[in-house]
XYZ file of C-alpha atoms in Angstrom:
527
model
C -0.299 -0.184 0.077
C 1.397 3.100 -0.928
C 1.169 6.137 1.646
C -0.051 9.432 1.044
C 2.119 12.621 0.702
C 0.825 15.599 2.670
C 1.743 18.610 2.322
C 3.902 19.956 5.582
C 1.914 23.176 5.744
C -1.245 20.909 6.510
C 0.049 18.929 8.963
C 1.415 22.043 10.741
C -1.920 23.586 9.978
C -4.042 20.741 11.348
C -1.765 20.397 14.478
C -1.949 24.195 15.170
C -6.237 23.456 15.071
C -5.879 21.019 17.443
C -4.355 23.228 20.107
C -6.402 25.851 19.172
C -9.864 24.138 19.609
C -8.280 22.774 23.258
C -8.661 19.088 21.973
C -6.825 16.845 24.844
C -4.747 14.595 22.701
C -4.316 13.991 19.136
C -6.831 10.668 18.911
C -9.778 12.714 19.570
C -8.660 15.318 17.465
C -8.293 12.983 14.494
C -11.856 11.387 15.127
C -13.176 14.975 14.856
C -11.464 15.219 11.492
C -13.072 11.737 10.458
C -16.454 13.606 11.011
C -17.809 15.431 8.218
C -19.661 17.661 10.228
C -17.075 18.522 12.742
C -13.823 18.287 10.601
C -14.898 19.876 7.386
C -13.581 23.274 8.637
C -10.448 21.987 9.285
C -10.119 20.023 6.200
C -10.619 22.994 4.156
C -8.471 25.654 6.175
C -5.676 23.027 5.833
C -6.309 22.334 2.092
C -7.148 18.005 2.264
C -9.958 16.413 1.666
C -12.287 14.388 3.422
C -11.261 10.684 2.286
C -7.319 11.393 2.838
C -7.116 11.952 6.602
C -3.811 11.519 8.070
C -3.524 9.226 11.202
C -1.840 9.930 14.702
C 1.399 8.453 13.690
C 1.811 10.814 10.646
C 1.420 13.559 13.079
C 4.036 12.229 15.443
C 6.573 11.690 12.881
C 6.043 15.236 11.077
C 6.937 16.690 14.292
C 9.899 14.487 14.958
C 11.480 15.223 11.488
C 10.831 18.933 12.093
C 12.124 19.407 15.501
C 12.034 22.218 18.156
C 14.643 24.071 16.142
C 12.292 24.428 12.755
C 9.326 25.081 15.062
C 11.414 27.953 16.961
C 12.002 29.537 13.420
C 8.188 29.516 12.655
C 7.224 30.546 15.883
C 9.469 33.962 15.314
C 8.401 34.358 11.999
C 4.543 34.932 13.379
C 6.431 37.071 15.937
C 7.852 39.066 13.432
C 4.819 39.361 11.473
C 2.913 40.888 14.578
C 5.601 43.120 15.241
C 4.901 44.785 11.753
C 1.506 44.830 12.497
C 2.441 47.137 15.084
C 1.617 44.795 17.938
C 5.414 44.229 19.749
C 7.787 47.075 20.663
C 9.987 44.578 22.853
C 11.130 47.702 25.342
C 9.805 45.604 28.558
C 10.557 41.747 28.782
C 9.424 39.948 31.308
C 11.121 36.087 31.710
C 9.782 33.518 33.865
C 9.923 29.184 33.563
C 7.033 27.066 33.765
C 7.459 23.356 34.861
C 4.987 20.328 33.104
C 5.464 16.388 33.839
C 6.349 14.105 31.557
C 4.144 11.221 30.654
C 6.311 8.849 32.700
C 6.508 7.574 36.400
C 9.855 9.241 38.524
C 10.781 5.936 40.461
C 13.497 7.880 43.121
C 16.580 8.139 41.486
C 18.143 11.299 40.508
C 21.541 10.401 39.002
C 20.312 7.697 36.459
C 21.859 7.666 33.239
C 22.360 5.076 29.998
C 24.260 2.788 31.864
C 21.530 1.849 34.071
C 19.742 0.729 31.241
C 22.154 -2.124 31.041
C 23.490 -3.506 34.860
C 25.898 -6.356 34.487
C 26.361 -9.296 37.089
C 29.117 -12.013 36.689
C 28.626 -15.256 38.445
C 24.656 -14.605 38.884
C 23.827 -18.396 38.131
C 26.713 -19.360 40.739
C 25.340 -17.300 43.341
C 21.536 -18.201 42.989
C 22.385 -21.952 42.915
C 24.426 -21.401 46.418
C 21.870 -19.491 48.169
C 18.360 -22.349 46.699
C 21.152 -25.154 47.623
C 21.726 -23.670 51.227
C 17.721 -22.893 51.886
C 17.099 -26.545 50.573
C 19.563 -27.762 53.239
C 17.824 -25.883 55.915
C 14.643 -26.494 55.832
C 12.804 -23.647 57.732
C 9.395 -23.234 56.146
C 9.284 -19.458 57.118
C 13.176 -18.943 55.796
C 12.374 -21.173 52.482
C 9.688 -19.128 50.688
C 11.677 -15.663 51.836
C 12.395 -13.850 48.770
C 16.116 -14.121 47.057
C 17.059 -10.625 46.214
C 20.091 -10.021 43.995
C 21.355 -6.978 44.406
C 24.675 -4.637 43.104
C 25.828 -1.626 43.655
C 24.636 1.345 41.370
C 26.802 1.970 38.190
C 25.974 5.650 37.592
C 29.005 7.655 36.831
C 26.959 10.661 37.579
C 26.741 9.607 41.986
C 28.863 11.884 43.684
C 32.095 10.945 44.801
C 32.388 13.009 48.005
C 28.722 11.813 48.794
C 28.322 11.361 52.374
C 26.507 8.482 51.959
C 27.461 5.368 50.486
C 27.300 4.247 46.805
C 23.310 2.491 46.668
C 22.637 -0.895 46.128
C 20.173 -1.499 43.286
C 17.927 -4.540 43.732
C 18.003 -6.107 40.030
C 16.341 -9.291 40.134
C 14.298 -10.930 43.045
C 13.524 -14.836 42.823
C 11.510 -16.902 44.887
C 10.244 -20.603 45.429
C 7.311 -21.865 45.181
C 4.672 -25.076 44.671
C 5.611 -26.630 41.225
C 3.135 -26.937 38.613
C 3.544 -30.109 36.537
C 1.920 -28.321 33.597
C 4.136 -25.194 33.408
C 7.433 -25.894 34.861
C 9.875 -22.992 35.103
C 12.535 -22.695 32.897
C 14.361 -20.916 35.769
C 15.174 -24.352 37.281
C 17.096 -25.338 34.434
C 18.736 -21.949 33.693
C 20.036 -21.657 37.411
C 21.280 -25.272 37.577
C 19.032 -26.525 40.770
C 16.594 -28.896 38.467
C 17.513 -31.575 39.945
C 17.331 -30.470 43.619
C 14.173 -28.515 43.447
C 12.299 -31.707 41.696
C 13.080 -33.840 44.313
C 11.029 -31.501 46.928
C 8.820 -30.311 44.018
C 9.461 -26.292 44.310
C 9.649 -24.281 41.293
C 12.208 -20.898 41.378
C 10.491 -18.221 39.644
C 10.940 -14.873 38.858
C 9.081 -12.304 40.384
C 10.903 -9.033 39.750
C 13.665 -8.125 37.347
C 13.934 -7.271 33.479
C 17.201 -9.000 31.488
C 18.094 -6.798 28.671
C 20.937 -9.563 27.760
C 22.347 -13.122 29.016
C 25.627 -13.770 27.895
C 26.635 -17.921 28.968
C 30.485 -18.520 29.721
C 32.753 -21.512 30.185
C 31.551 -21.746 33.572
C 28.712 -21.026 35.938
C 31.229 -18.451 37.853
C 32.042 -16.648 34.516
C 27.816 -16.179 33.335
C 26.947 -12.682 32.866
C 23.235 -11.141 33.337
C 22.244 -7.675 32.583
C 19.559 -6.114 34.030
C 17.838 -3.007 33.622
C 17.669 -0.936 36.905
C 14.215 -1.034 38.464
C 14.606 2.659 39.444
C 15.023 4.060 35.888
C 12.103 6.153 34.873
C 10.945 5.504 31.194
C 11.499 9.224 29.833
C 15.305 9.202 30.617
C 15.538 13.109 29.509
C 13.300 14.441 32.099
C 14.830 15.456 35.360
C 13.143 16.817 38.811
C 11.911 20.326 39.446
C 10.842 22.306 42.364
C 8.009 24.902 42.405
C 5.530 26.097 44.841
C 2.174 24.034 45.074
C -0.757 26.158 43.527
C -3.235 25.565 46.113
C -0.768 25.732 49.038
C 2.171 28.469 48.101
C 4.012 27.658 52.037
C 4.265 23.871 50.370
C 7.035 23.153 47.781
C 6.245 20.331 45.234
C 8.365 18.039 42.941
C 7.420 18.226 39.435
C 9.086 14.967 37.019
C 9.414 16.745 33.966
C 10.307 19.764 31.837
C 10.523 23.612 31.962
C 9.663 26.023 29.499
C 11.356 28.945 29.720
C 9.069 32.052 28.019
C 9.959 35.584 27.580
C 6.931 38.137 27.172
C 6.858 41.186 25.667
C 4.546 43.806 27.934
C 2.872 46.253 25.472
C 1.700 49.117 28.235
C 0.171 51.410 25.331
C -1.830 48.490 23.873
C -2.686 46.645 26.969
C -1.683 43.171 25.887
C 1.375 40.618 26.797
C 2.889 38.422 23.910
C 5.162 35.811 23.691
C 8.548 36.470 21.971
C 10.857 33.746 22.888
C 11.302 30.402 24.450
C 13.528 27.671 25.498
C 13.123 24.166 26.708
C 15.127 22.550 29.408
C 14.644 19.148 31.592
C 13.611 20.098 35.206
C 14.135 23.448 36.156
C 18.008 23.214 37.716
C 19.790 25.400 34.962
C 17.136 27.803 34.687
C 18.904 30.934 35.318
C 21.152 29.958 32.886
C 18.913 30.599 30.042
C 18.524 34.100 30.528
C 20.898 34.910 28.185
C 19.486 32.417 25.369
C 16.376 33.969 25.370
C 17.472 37.247 25.094
C 20.074 35.958 21.915
C 16.724 34.623 20.118
C 15.237 38.104 20.102
C 18.431 39.562 18.727
C 19.359 36.941 16.162
C 15.403 36.850 14.622
C 14.403 40.540 15.415
C 17.393 42.552 16.204
C 15.850 44.330 19.070
C 17.192 45.186 22.209
C 15.024 45.785 25.555
C 15.154 48.810 27.742
C 13.932 46.442 30.671
C 14.644 42.809 31.577
C 12.276 41.258 34.639
C 12.728 38.207 36.111
C 12.501 36.184 39.268
C 14.908 35.674 41.694
C 16.078 32.331 39.837
C 17.602 34.491 37.366
C 19.650 36.275 40.074
C 23.063 35.563 38.628
C 26.071 38.484 37.641
C 26.101 37.607 33.868
C 22.483 37.914 33.434
C 22.854 41.157 34.937
C 26.140 42.046 33.195
C 24.365 40.908 29.595
C 21.203 43.605 30.167
C 23.432 45.893 30.885
C 25.727 45.519 27.838
C 22.566 45.819 25.577
C 21.295 49.051 27.484
C 18.791 47.907 29.564
C 17.922 48.026 33.096
C 17.460 44.425 34.858
C 14.860 44.556 37.529
C 15.754 41.176 38.909
C 14.962 39.900 42.300
C 17.734 39.663 45.053
C 18.176 35.644 46.059
C 19.911 36.184 49.458
C 21.617 32.418 49.338
C 23.074 31.659 52.406
C 23.383 35.369 53.514
C 22.826 35.824 57.180
C 20.189 38.103 57.164
C 19.438 39.053 60.908
C 19.258 42.351 62.254
C 22.552 42.071 63.969
C 24.531 40.518 61.002
C 23.175 43.045 58.684
C 24.069 46.087 61.004
C 27.389 44.685 61.184
C 28.344 44.242 57.530
C 26.828 47.532 57.437
C 23.745 47.290 54.852
C 20.423 45.737 54.618
C 18.893 42.908 52.238
C 18.134 45.818 49.657
C 21.388 47.683 49.547
C 20.673 50.114 51.638
C 23.890 51.433 54.121
C 23.373 52.105 57.883
C 24.285 55.420 59.445
C 26.745 55.885 61.736
C 23.694 55.967 64.373
C 22.034 53.060 63.408
C 19.142 54.470 61.506
C 19.048 53.072 58.007
C 19.493 55.217 55.064
C 16.696 56.003 52.449
C 17.777 55.897 48.317
C 18.693 59.630 47.441
C 19.071 58.935 43.368
C 21.092 56.966 40.967
C 24.044 58.718 38.869
C 23.481 56.827 35.503
C 26.895 57.815 34.379
C 29.181 56.695 37.204
C 26.432 53.710 37.916
C 26.388 54.793 41.447
C 23.967 54.833 44.098
C 23.132 57.654 46.690
C 21.436 56.989 50.253
C 21.093 59.851 52.785
C 19.445 59.451 56.552
C 17.849 62.763 56.342
C 18.230 63.627 60.010
C 15.686 60.774 60.931
C 17.399 60.144 64.091
C 15.696 63.064 65.324
C 12.182 61.431 65.433
C 13.696 57.890 66.985
C 12.402 56.599 70.119
C 15.748 54.817 70.878
C 17.589 56.671 73.361
C 21.146 55.905 72.331
C 19.992 57.136 68.515
C 18.946 60.255 69.731
C 22.119 61.215 72.336
C 24.023 60.239 69.182
C 22.093 63.063 66.927
C 23.494 65.733 69.618
C 26.686 64.938 68.164
C 26.549 64.335 64.830
C 29.002 65.610 62.694
C 26.620 65.073 59.899
C 23.743 66.980 61.167
C 25.232 70.061 59.297
C 24.284 68.683 55.978
C 20.806 69.198 54.655
C 20.617 65.220 53.641
C 22.215 64.328 56.903
C 24.600 61.145 56.615
C 25.361 60.400 52.581
C 26.315 57.466 51.823
C 27.298 55.465 48.085
C 27.369 52.312 46.813
C 28.303 51.327 43.560
C 27.319 48.759 40.630
C 30.932 47.502 40.362
C 30.788 46.487 43.974
C 28.043 45.425 44.296
C 26.557 43.855 40.603
C 23.507 42.215 42.252
C 22.575 44.397 44.986
C 22.778 47.572 43.595
C 20.540 48.119 40.274
C 19.596 51.403 38.111
C 16.058 51.572 39.807
C 17.031 51.252 43.600
C 15.088 48.450 45.465
C 12.598 49.407 47.681
C 11.451 52.380 46.024
C 8.498 53.049 44.863
C 9.243 52.789 41.378
C 11.187 49.303 41.688
C 7.896 47.931 43.192
C 5.633 49.014 40.052
C 8.103 47.669 37.602
C 8.357 44.629 39.868
C 4.646 44.172 39.644
C 4.401 43.909 35.475
C 6.442 40.774 35.843
C 3.306 39.018 36.927
C 2.585 39.592 32.919
C 5.134 36.318 32.637
C 3.139 34.484 35.356
C 0.017 34.830 33.687
C 1.365 33.914 30.175
C 2.486 30.662 31.831
C -0.744 30.001 33.304
C -2.307 30.216 29.815
C -0.418 27.605 28.388
C -1.249 25.481 30.924
C -4.846 26.345 33.036
C -6.456 28.088 29.676
C -5.162 26.693 26.577
C -4.413 23.163 28.863
C -1.248 22.222 26.373
C 1.352 22.463 29.302
C -0.903 20.810 32.217
C -0.369 17.261 31.334
C 0.622 16.267 28.176
C 0.933 12.931 27.207
C 4.723 13.738 25.540
C 8.327 11.943 26.563
C 11.624 13.095 25.715
C 13.530 16.878 25.748
C 12.706 17.144 22.044
C 8.887 16.458 21.695
C 8.502 18.797 24.863
C 10.410 21.400 23.185
C 8.131 20.930 20.052
C 5.099 21.139 22.305
C 6.367 24.227 24.386
C 6.797 26.207 21.099
C 3.639 25.091 19.967
C 2.463 26.476 23.093
C 3.585 29.816 22.807
C 2.574 29.910 19.347
C -1.178 29.093 19.798
C -1.084 31.785 22.778
C 0.585 34.406 20.529
C -2.580 34.373 17.792
C -5.239 33.856 20.409
C -3.808 37.000 22.360
C -3.772 39.157 18.915
C -7.206 37.666 17.841
C -8.843 38.402 21.237
C -7.188 42.254 20.859
C -8.421 42.812 17.238
C -12.076 41.605 18.198
C -12.297 43.759 21.202
C -10.838 47.102 19.506
C -13.548 45.676 16.285
C -16.212 45.156 19.276
C -15.696 48.647 20.457
C -15.324 50.704 17.396
C -18.515 49.247 16.171
C -20.328 50.758 19.578
C -18.553 54.026 18.867
C -19.654 54.159 15.503
C -23.375 53.070 16.588
C -24.262 55.663 18.466
C -26.179 58.713 17.533
C -23.585 61.310 17.100
C -19.935 59.685 16.035
C -16.939 61.482 16.629
C -15.183 62.455 13.667
C -11.713 61.242 14.614
C -13.024 58.291 17.018
C -9.831 57.565 19.539
C -9.500 54.347 21.807
C -7.291 54.940 24.303
C -5.106 52.512 25.764
C -4.223 52.017 29.340
C -2.498 54.649 31.379
C 1.495 54.165 31.721
C 2.922 55.716 34.290
C 5.384 58.419 33.703
C 8.677 56.984 34.786
C 7.905 53.575 32.754
C 7.511 55.788 29.636
C 10.549 57.779 30.597
C 12.691 54.605 30.943
C 11.424 52.973 27.573
C 11.322 56.003 25.465
C 14.966 57.053 26.907
C 17.641 56.912 23.754
């Protein structure tokens, strides 16, 4: 039978329609295509006939052949179209990652690798034979039917050499003795060389757990090699464990075995719209902070655009990310991650500044931001003589003899970005302007939530492997981009229709967008 040669564009459009219409899986969508009433529009727009409906395997092979890289190029073509239509300016970019599970169960090992699929045990026949004979020679009813467990040392090279715990042992095979069945004799009696002994006792040797991958028979029982698959090896070896806060209980942490889609969202304040512009998929979230730069390079490579403000959470708080943003002329608004710093009040006073980078005055009063010098990259802080209203008698006593009292701002201190590249930023932490810019980062969280909850693409996908996960993430941002642009067009169209339907329509219809704070407008419009 000769297969049908489908146009790649037709297959891509059908896959896109499936996600736009929120079909839970490809099986349900293919069933809809075979239904004339439900599938006629899909076939019409994709350019296929109702007699030549592709099967599920066709879509699977198609996505595997294209790969994540080509899907990413298609996504950036759509982003460029949105840019030419005036929907994108790239001035404010928010970055955040979202975890989504793989279609495989995590079995408790974090060091698995390819070698775990073929664990060798030399001399296993001799080992099992001795243990069976010992039990037969000591006929204890309770011990006779206990499991015979074969364990080997974990062969993974990823296990840390300096670990405080010893290298674990893996149970690769579990055998047991049971009453013999004359109609179905066990083949393992012969394999392990205990057929005669077990026949006399009317017993059979059976395998309760274990997966053989290869058997090599040597010259003697001591040189025979059996190879097993580790029982803790998951079926998806590309996935890793990621950690996030429980959506139902933010105080608790939950682990997700799967992948992490890191998405950049362009926040268009003038239009009131938030659109995804870059996406990278990794395993788990152990190195999420390192992909802050890779997403920005995607935008530079495909669109040659630089941003004015970069927003990100504390997991992106790395010196390289700050340096990259400043080299592009952008302002990094990244949450500070104290990591293992001692943030007790006494420790902060001892080092001279708090967790927001504000120095302490000699009297112990915490200074306040007093501006940032863009040219010299230095932040100024002053106490503003607040010691006068303090209730602490020691501070009030110190204020009487303070040598900084004569100054208009009192005690003044400076902290430079070169000395504190992560803590000191252009919009000083703790200020109202910083809080307003930080609040814009929720746009990236809404993007991730839409890809999961609204579109149901990344919620519980039936995929395995990093390549398949990357293709799915690229499709998710494409669908989200198209959905939000279409909703915006429909919203504006309805507003225009309502305006023109009035009795006295204005000569020049004007639809004002959301009000943008002046300081943000100045930041994103500066050259």
